Every structure is written in structure tokens, then in C-alpha cells.
Amino acid sequence: MTHTERGGTTVPEDAQANSAVVASAPRVVLVGPPGAGKSTIGRRIASALNLPIVDSDLLIEQAHGKACGEIFSELGEERFRELEAECVAQALATGGVVSLGGGAVLTPSTRQLLQRHTVVWIDVTVEEGIRRTAGSTSRPVLQADDPAQHYRDLLATREPFYREVANYRVRTDSRPPQRVVAEVLSIIDSTEE
């Protein structure tokens, strides 16, 4: 997908073509790495629009009665991604604001489903992402002997997929959440014109 820069936001040249979705579809889908702020930004956007927030990680936890970290540790990444893909498909069939887990874009079926939606890549620099996730015990995908290097490797793997699915890219580092929310709300407004 082709992107151009606009302030702190990257805008695709074909954004209008990708904004036509069915009425029951989410107004916006947020993707991005761990620690970027997807859940925080998603909740604030949903509140501003008076819409529900659907967090794919919470759907997984509700469906399986355990925290995502436990499921990931017990079943392994491959099985976790299968369960995640099912919950993502469910989330994308609802209205509101959808926030996806950081690794959801690794699954081809999820990337295919995202083609029909307005997707905003909530991004953060490697350094800030490392700072925000340091010491996290709820994210087993980040557990490693060298968490900083592991985070860099994780981003190197996922960034091409975020770039593939996103219509827009918004950075959160060194920016207050309300400014990021205002930017995403502006994106939503522009796709609905």
C-alpha cells in the first residue's frame, strides 16, 4: 500500500478506495506493536465516538477463560494465532472501534480480512516501545534473555505486515494520547466524507 506523510500521520494515496465498508463494520481498526498504545487510544476513540471498543485480546481471554499470556504459554504461538484469528474475524464483524493484538497481522487470513477496513497503524519507535514494555510479564512473546533485542527482532518481523494492512500510520512516542486520538478521529472523518 502506498503511503505519504502528513504531520504525525502517514496517509495512503488510495485511502478513499479502502474506506468503503459495510455498515456493521468497525469505524476503525488499530494495529501496531506491543506498547504502542493501541488499547489506550482505542478506548479513547470509542469514548469520543460513543461506540463500543472491541479488543481482540479481550475476546480471546473471554472465549478461553484465561489471560492471553497463559494461553500463549500453554498452547504455543501457532495455536494461539489460530485462536486469535477466529476472534479477530469476530471483532471485524462488529461495529465500533477494534484494537488488535500486536501479532494479529502475522496471520494471512487476518491480513486478508483487514483489506476491507480502515486500518490505522499505531506506531512507536523501537526505543520507546522497549521502554513501555520493559518488565512486562503479561506479554510472553516479549520474554527473552535480551528483551530489547527481542523487541527489535519482533518489530523487524512485523513491520512489513503493519505496512501492508494499514491505510494510515500514526506515531505515539512523545505525543500525549489526546493528540493521537484527535489525529485518528480526523482520519476517520476523512474516510467517511
PDB file of C-alpha atoms in Angstrom, residues 4-166:
ATOM      1  CA  THR A   4       2.500   9.650   2.203  1.00  0.00           C
ATOM      2  CA  GLU A   5       3.401  11.719   5.276  1.00  0.00           C
ATOM      3  CA  ARG A   6       1.018  14.315   6.753  1.00  0.00           C
ATOM      4  CA  GLY A   7       2.101  15.721  10.116  1.00  0.00           C
ATOM      5  CA  GLY A   8       2.486  12.792  12.513  1.00  0.00           C
ATOM      6  CA  THR A   9       0.277  10.680  10.269  1.00  0.00           C
ATOM      7  CA  THR A  10       1.136   8.688   7.180  1.00  0.00           C
ATOM      8  CA  VAL A  11      -1.693   8.717   4.646  1.00  0.00           C
ATOM      9  CA  PRO A  12      -2.066   6.292   1.739  1.00  0.00           C
ATOM     10  CA  GLU A  13      -2.691   7.625  -1.719  1.00  0.00           C
ATOM     11  CA  ASP A  14      -5.583   5.198  -2.162  1.00  0.00           C
ATOM     12  CA  ALA A  15      -7.273   5.752   1.232  1.00  0.00           C
ATOM     13  CA  GLN A  16     -10.686   6.631  -0.160  1.00  0.00           C
ATOM     14  CA  ALA A  17     -10.857   3.400  -2.142  1.00  0.00           C
ATOM     15  CA  ASN A  18     -10.249   1.378   1.016  1.00  0.00           C
ATOM     16  CA  SER A  19     -12.815   3.168   3.182  1.00  0.00           C
ATOM     17  CA  ALA A  20     -15.991   1.682   1.701  1.00  0.00           C
ATOM     18  CA  VAL A  21     -17.050  -0.967   4.207  1.00  0.00           C
ATOM     19  CA  VAL A  22     -20.363  -2.417   5.286  1.00  0.00           C
ATOM     20  CA  ALA A  23     -22.444  -0.626   7.926  1.00  0.00           C
ATOM     21  CA  SER A  24     -21.757  -3.257  10.607  1.00  0.00           C
ATOM     22  CA  ALA A  25     -18.011  -2.954  10.113  1.00  0.00           C
ATOM     23  CA  PRO A  26     -15.827  -1.172  12.648  1.00  0.00           C
ATOM     24  CA  ARG A  27     -15.275   2.547  12.119  1.00  0.00           C
ATOM     25  CA  VAL A  28     -11.545   1.954  12.536  1.00  0.00           C
ATOM     26  CA  VAL A  29      -9.189  -0.934  13.261  1.00  0.00           C
ATOM     27  CA  LEU A  30      -5.993  -0.286  15.210  1.00  0.00           C
ATOM     28  CA  VAL A  31      -2.865  -2.379  14.677  1.00  0.00           C
ATOM     29  CA  GLY A  32       0.676  -1.961  15.927  1.00  0.00           C
ATOM     30  CA  PRO A  33       3.425  -3.336  18.117  1.00  0.00           C
ATOM     31  CA  PRO A  34       3.227  -4.046  21.843  1.00  0.00           C
ATOM     32  CA  GLY A  35       3.475  -0.866  23.860  1.00  0.00           C
ATOM     33  CA  ALA A  36       2.394   1.454  21.039  1.00  0.00           C
ATOM     34  CA  GLY A  37      -0.813   2.408  22.853  1.00  0.00           C
ATOM     35  CA  LYS A  38      -3.476   0.620  20.798  1.00  0.00           C
ATOM     36  CA  SER A  39      -5.686  -0.219  23.780  1.00  0.00           C
ATOM     37  CA  THR A  40      -5.414   3.230  25.353  1.00  0.00           C
ATOM     38  CA  ILE A  41      -6.006   5.048  22.069  1.00  0.00           C
ATOM     39  CA  GLY A  42      -8.793   2.637  21.108  1.00  0.00           C
ATOM     40  CA  ARG A  43     -10.688   3.208  24.369  1.00  0.00           C
ATOM     41  CA  ARG A  44     -10.418   6.978  23.988  1.00  0.00           C
ATOM     42  CA  ILE A  45     -11.558   6.916  20.349  1.00  0.00           C
ATOM     43  CA  ALA A  46     -14.512   4.698  21.230  1.00  0.00           C
ATOM     44  CA  SER A  47     -15.458   7.052  24.060  1.00  0.00           C
ATOM     45  CA  ALA A  48     -15.198  10.114  21.801  1.00  0.00           C
ATOM     46  CA  LEU A  49     -17.434   8.466  19.196  1.00  0.00           C
ATOM     47  CA  ASN A  50     -19.775   6.908  21.774  1.00  0.00           C
ATOM     48  CA  LEU A  51     -19.046   3.483  20.301  1.00  0.00           C
ATOM     49  CA  PRO A  52     -18.017   0.169  21.830  1.00  0.00           C
ATOM     50  CA  ILE A  53     -14.360  -0.845  21.887  1.00  0.00           C
ATOM     51  CA  VAL A  54     -13.618  -4.399  20.802  1.00  0.00           C
ATOM     52  CA  ASP A  55     -10.176  -5.611  21.852  1.00  0.00           C
ATOM     53  CA  SER A  56      -9.222  -8.897  20.188  1.00  0.00           C
ATOM     54  CA  ASP A  57      -7.068  -9.884  23.170  1.00  0.00           C
ATOM     55  CA  LEU A  58     -10.063  -9.495  25.491  1.00  0.00           C
ATOM     56  CA  LEU A  59     -12.205 -11.589  23.140  1.00  0.00           C
ATOM     57  CA  ILE A  60      -9.598 -14.356  23.303  1.00  0.00           C
ATOM     58  CA  GLU A  61      -9.494 -14.164  27.100  1.00  0.00           C
ATOM     59  CA  GLN A  62     -13.291 -14.213  27.398  1.00  0.00           C
ATOM     60  CA  ALA A  63     -13.624 -17.137  24.986  1.00  0.00           C
ATOM     61  CA  HIS A  64     -10.986 -19.252  26.724  1.00  0.00           C
ATOM     62  CA  GLY A  65     -11.253 -18.135  30.344  1.00  0.00           C
ATOM     63  CA  LYS A  66      -7.562 -17.311  30.673  1.00  0.00           C
ATOM     64  CA  ALA A  67      -5.209 -14.416  30.074  1.00  0.00           C
ATOM     65  CA  CYS A  68      -3.657 -14.262  26.602  1.00  0.00           C
ATOM     66  CA  GLY A  69      -0.225 -14.773  28.143  1.00  0.00           C
ATOM     67  CA  GLU A  70      -1.337 -18.030  29.761  1.00  0.00           C
ATOM     68  CA  ILE A  71      -2.943 -19.289  26.566  1.00  0.00           C
ATOM     69  CA  PHE A  72       0.167 -18.376  24.568  1.00  0.00           C
ATOM     70  CA  SER A  73       2.463 -20.115  27.068  1.00  0.00           C
ATOM     71  CA  GLU A  74       0.315 -23.240  27.355  1.00  0.00           C
ATOM     72  CA  LEU A  75      -0.604 -23.758  23.701  1.00  0.00           C
ATOM     73  CA  GLY A  76       2.319 -22.176  21.880  1.00  0.00           C
ATOM     74  CA  GLU A  77       2.339 -19.381  19.357  1.00  0.00           C
ATOM     75  CA  GLU A  78       0.908 -21.349  16.415  1.00  0.00           C
ATOM     76  CA  ARG A  79      -2.247 -22.450  18.242  1.00  0.00           C
ATOM     77  CA  PHE A  80      -2.596 -19.038  19.888  1.00  0.00           C
ATOM     78  CA  ARG A  81      -2.519 -17.359  16.459  1.00  0.00           C
ATOM     79  CA  GLU A  82      -5.275 -19.719  15.255  1.00  0.00           C
ATOM     80  CA  LEU A  83      -7.475 -18.774  18.214  1.00  0.00           C
ATOM     81  CA  GLU A  84      -6.593 -15.127  17.701  1.00  0.00           C
ATOM     82  CA  ALA A  85      -7.595 -15.261  14.012  1.00  0.00           C
ATOM     83  CA  GLU A  86     -11.034 -16.586  14.992  1.00  0.00           C
ATOM     84  CA  CYS A  87     -11.519 -13.754  17.491  1.00  0.00           C
ATOM     85  CA  VAL A  88     -10.245 -11.144  15.028  1.00  0.00           C
ATOM     86  CA  ALA A  89     -12.794 -12.310  12.438  1.00  0.00           C
ATOM     87  CA  GLN A  90     -15.493 -11.979  15.097  1.00  0.00           C
ATOM     88  CA  ALA A  91     -14.284  -8.486  16.061  1.00  0.00           C
ATOM     89  CA  LEU A  92     -14.197  -7.316  12.445  1.00  0.00           C
ATOM     90  CA  ALA A  93     -17.843  -8.328  12.039  1.00  0.00           C
ATOM     91  CA  THR A  94     -18.929  -5.799  14.679  1.00  0.00           C
ATOM     92  CA  GLY A  95     -19.322  -2.065  14.718  1.00  0.00           C
ATOM     93  CA  GLY A  96     -17.329   0.248  16.932  1.00  0.00           C
ATOM     94  CA  VAL A  97     -13.584   0.565  17.306  1.00  0.00           C
ATOM     95  CA  VAL A  98     -11.402  -2.552  17.065  1.00  0.00           C
ATOM     96  CA  SER A  99      -7.963  -2.916  18.630  1.00  0.00           C
ATOM     97  CA  LEU A 100      -5.963  -5.952  17.516  1.00  0.00           C
ATOM     98  CA  GLY A 101      -3.186  -7.701  19.391  1.00  0.00           C
ATOM     99  CA  GLY A 102       0.279  -6.806  18.129  1.00  0.00           C
ATOM    100  CA  GLY A 103       0.857 -10.140  16.408  1.00  0.00           C
ATOM    101  CA  ALA A 104      -2.559 -10.485  14.756  1.00  0.00           C
ATOM    102  CA  VAL A 105      -1.123  -9.275  11.441  1.00  0.00           C
ATOM    103  CA  LEU A 106       1.144 -12.336  11.269  1.00  0.00           C
ATOM    104  CA  THR A 107      -1.825 -14.461  10.181  1.00  0.00           C
ATOM    105  CA  PRO A 108      -2.572 -14.340   6.425  1.00  0.00           C
ATOM    106  CA  SER A 109      -6.351 -14.708   6.888  1.00  0.00           C
ATOM    107  CA  THR A 110      -6.367 -11.697   9.215  1.00  0.00           C
ATOM    108  CA  ARG A 111      -4.398  -9.606   6.739  1.00  0.00           C
ATOM    109  CA  GLN A 112      -6.888 -10.545   4.045  1.00  0.00           C
ATOM    110  CA  LEU A 113      -9.856  -9.542   6.224  1.00  0.00           C
ATOM    111  CA  LEU A 114      -8.229  -6.197   7.036  1.00  0.00           C
ATOM    112  CA  GLN A 115      -8.198  -5.215   3.357  1.00  0.00           C
ATOM    113  CA  ARG A 116     -11.876  -4.254   3.672  1.00  0.00           C
ATOM    114  CA  HIS A 117     -11.409  -1.895   6.626  1.00  0.00           C
ATOM    115  CA  THR A 118      -9.934   1.444   7.595  1.00  0.00           C
ATOM    116  CA  VAL A 119      -6.778   0.380   9.435  1.00  0.00           C
ATOM    117  CA  VAL A 120      -4.571   2.725  11.446  1.00  0.00           C
ATOM    118  CA  TRP A 121      -1.086   1.562  12.408  1.00  0.00           C
ATOM    119  CA  ILE A 122      -0.436   2.914  15.897  1.00  0.00           C
ATOM    120  CA  ASP A 123       3.344   3.048  15.875  1.00  0.00           C
ATOM    121  CA  VAL A 124       6.128   3.804  18.306  1.00  0.00           C
ATOM    122  CA  THR A 125       9.899   3.975  17.994  1.00  0.00           C
ATOM    123  CA  VAL A 126      11.835   0.882  18.986  1.00  0.00           C
ATOM    124  CA  GLU A 127      13.361   2.695  21.956  1.00  0.00           C
ATOM    125  CA  GLU A 128      10.008   3.902  23.277  1.00  0.00           C
ATOM    126  CA  GLY A 129       8.382   0.504  22.700  1.00  0.00           C
ATOM    127  CA  ILE A 130      11.169  -1.153  24.680  1.00  0.00           C
ATOM    128  CA  ARG A 131      10.742   1.375  27.489  1.00  0.00           C
ATOM    129  CA  ARG A 132       6.968   0.905  27.622  1.00  0.00           C
ATOM    130  CA  THR A 133       7.112  -2.900  27.656  1.00  0.00           C
ATOM    131  CA  ALA A 134      10.144  -3.313  29.935  1.00  0.00           C
ATOM    132  CA  GLY A 135       9.459  -5.842  32.650  1.00  0.00           C
ATOM    133  CA  SER A 136       6.052  -6.825  31.266  1.00  0.00           C
ATOM    134  CA  THR A 137       5.077 -10.271  32.498  1.00  0.00           C
ATOM    135  CA  SER A 138       1.735 -10.262  30.671  1.00  0.00           C
ATOM    136  CA  ARG A 139       3.363 -10.474  27.239  1.00  0.00           C
ATOM    137  CA  PRO A 140       5.137 -13.827  26.892  1.00  0.00           C
ATOM    138  CA  VAL A 141       6.045 -13.055  23.291  1.00  0.00           C
ATOM    139  CA  LEU A 142       8.421 -10.440  24.734  1.00  0.00           C
ATOM    140  CA  GLN A 143      10.065 -12.744  27.290  1.00  0.00           C
ATOM    141  CA  ALA A 144      13.701 -13.266  26.345  1.00  0.00           C
ATOM    142  CA  ASP A 145      17.206 -13.103  27.768  1.00  0.00           C
ATOM    143  CA  ASP A 146      17.689  -9.797  25.931  1.00  0.00           C
ATOM    144  CA  PRO A 147      14.223  -8.161  25.827  1.00  0.00           C
ATOM    145  CA  ALA A 148      15.454  -5.090  23.938  1.00  0.00           C
ATOM    146  CA  GLN A 149      16.946  -7.155  21.118  1.00  0.00           C
ATOM    147  CA  HIS A 150      13.914  -9.416  21.104  1.00  0.00           C
ATOM    148  CA  TYR A 151      11.643  -6.360  20.707  1.00  0.00           C
ATOM    149  CA  ARG A 152      13.787  -5.130  17.797  1.00  0.00           C
ATOM    150  CA  ASP A 153      13.568  -8.561  16.150  1.00  0.00           C
ATOM    151  CA  LEU A 154       9.819  -8.693  16.715  1.00  0.00           C
ATOM    152  CA  LEU A 155       9.380  -5.307  15.021  1.00  0.00           C
ATOM    153  CA  ALA A 156      11.620  -6.294  12.124  1.00  0.00           C
ATOM    154  CA  THR A 157       9.339  -9.280  11.517  1.00  0.00           C
ATOM    155  CA  ARG A 158       6.023  -7.476  11.960  1.00  0.00           C
ATOM    156  CA  GLU A 159       6.659  -4.059  10.423  1.00  0.00           C
ATOM    157  CA  PRO A 160       6.201  -5.241   6.810  1.00  0.00           C
ATOM    158  CA  PHE A 161       2.803  -6.652   7.779  1.00  0.00           C
ATOM    159  CA  TYR A 162       1.721  -3.454   9.566  1.00  0.00           C
ATOM    160  CA  ARG A 163       2.756  -1.550   6.447  1.00  0.00           C
ATOM    161  CA  GLU A 164       0.797  -3.990   4.240  1.00  0.00           C
ATOM    162  CA  VAL A 165      -2.512  -3.728   6.109  1.00  0.00           C
ATOM    163  CA  ALA A 166      -2.516  -0.103   7.251  1.00  0.00           C
TER     164      ALA A 166
END
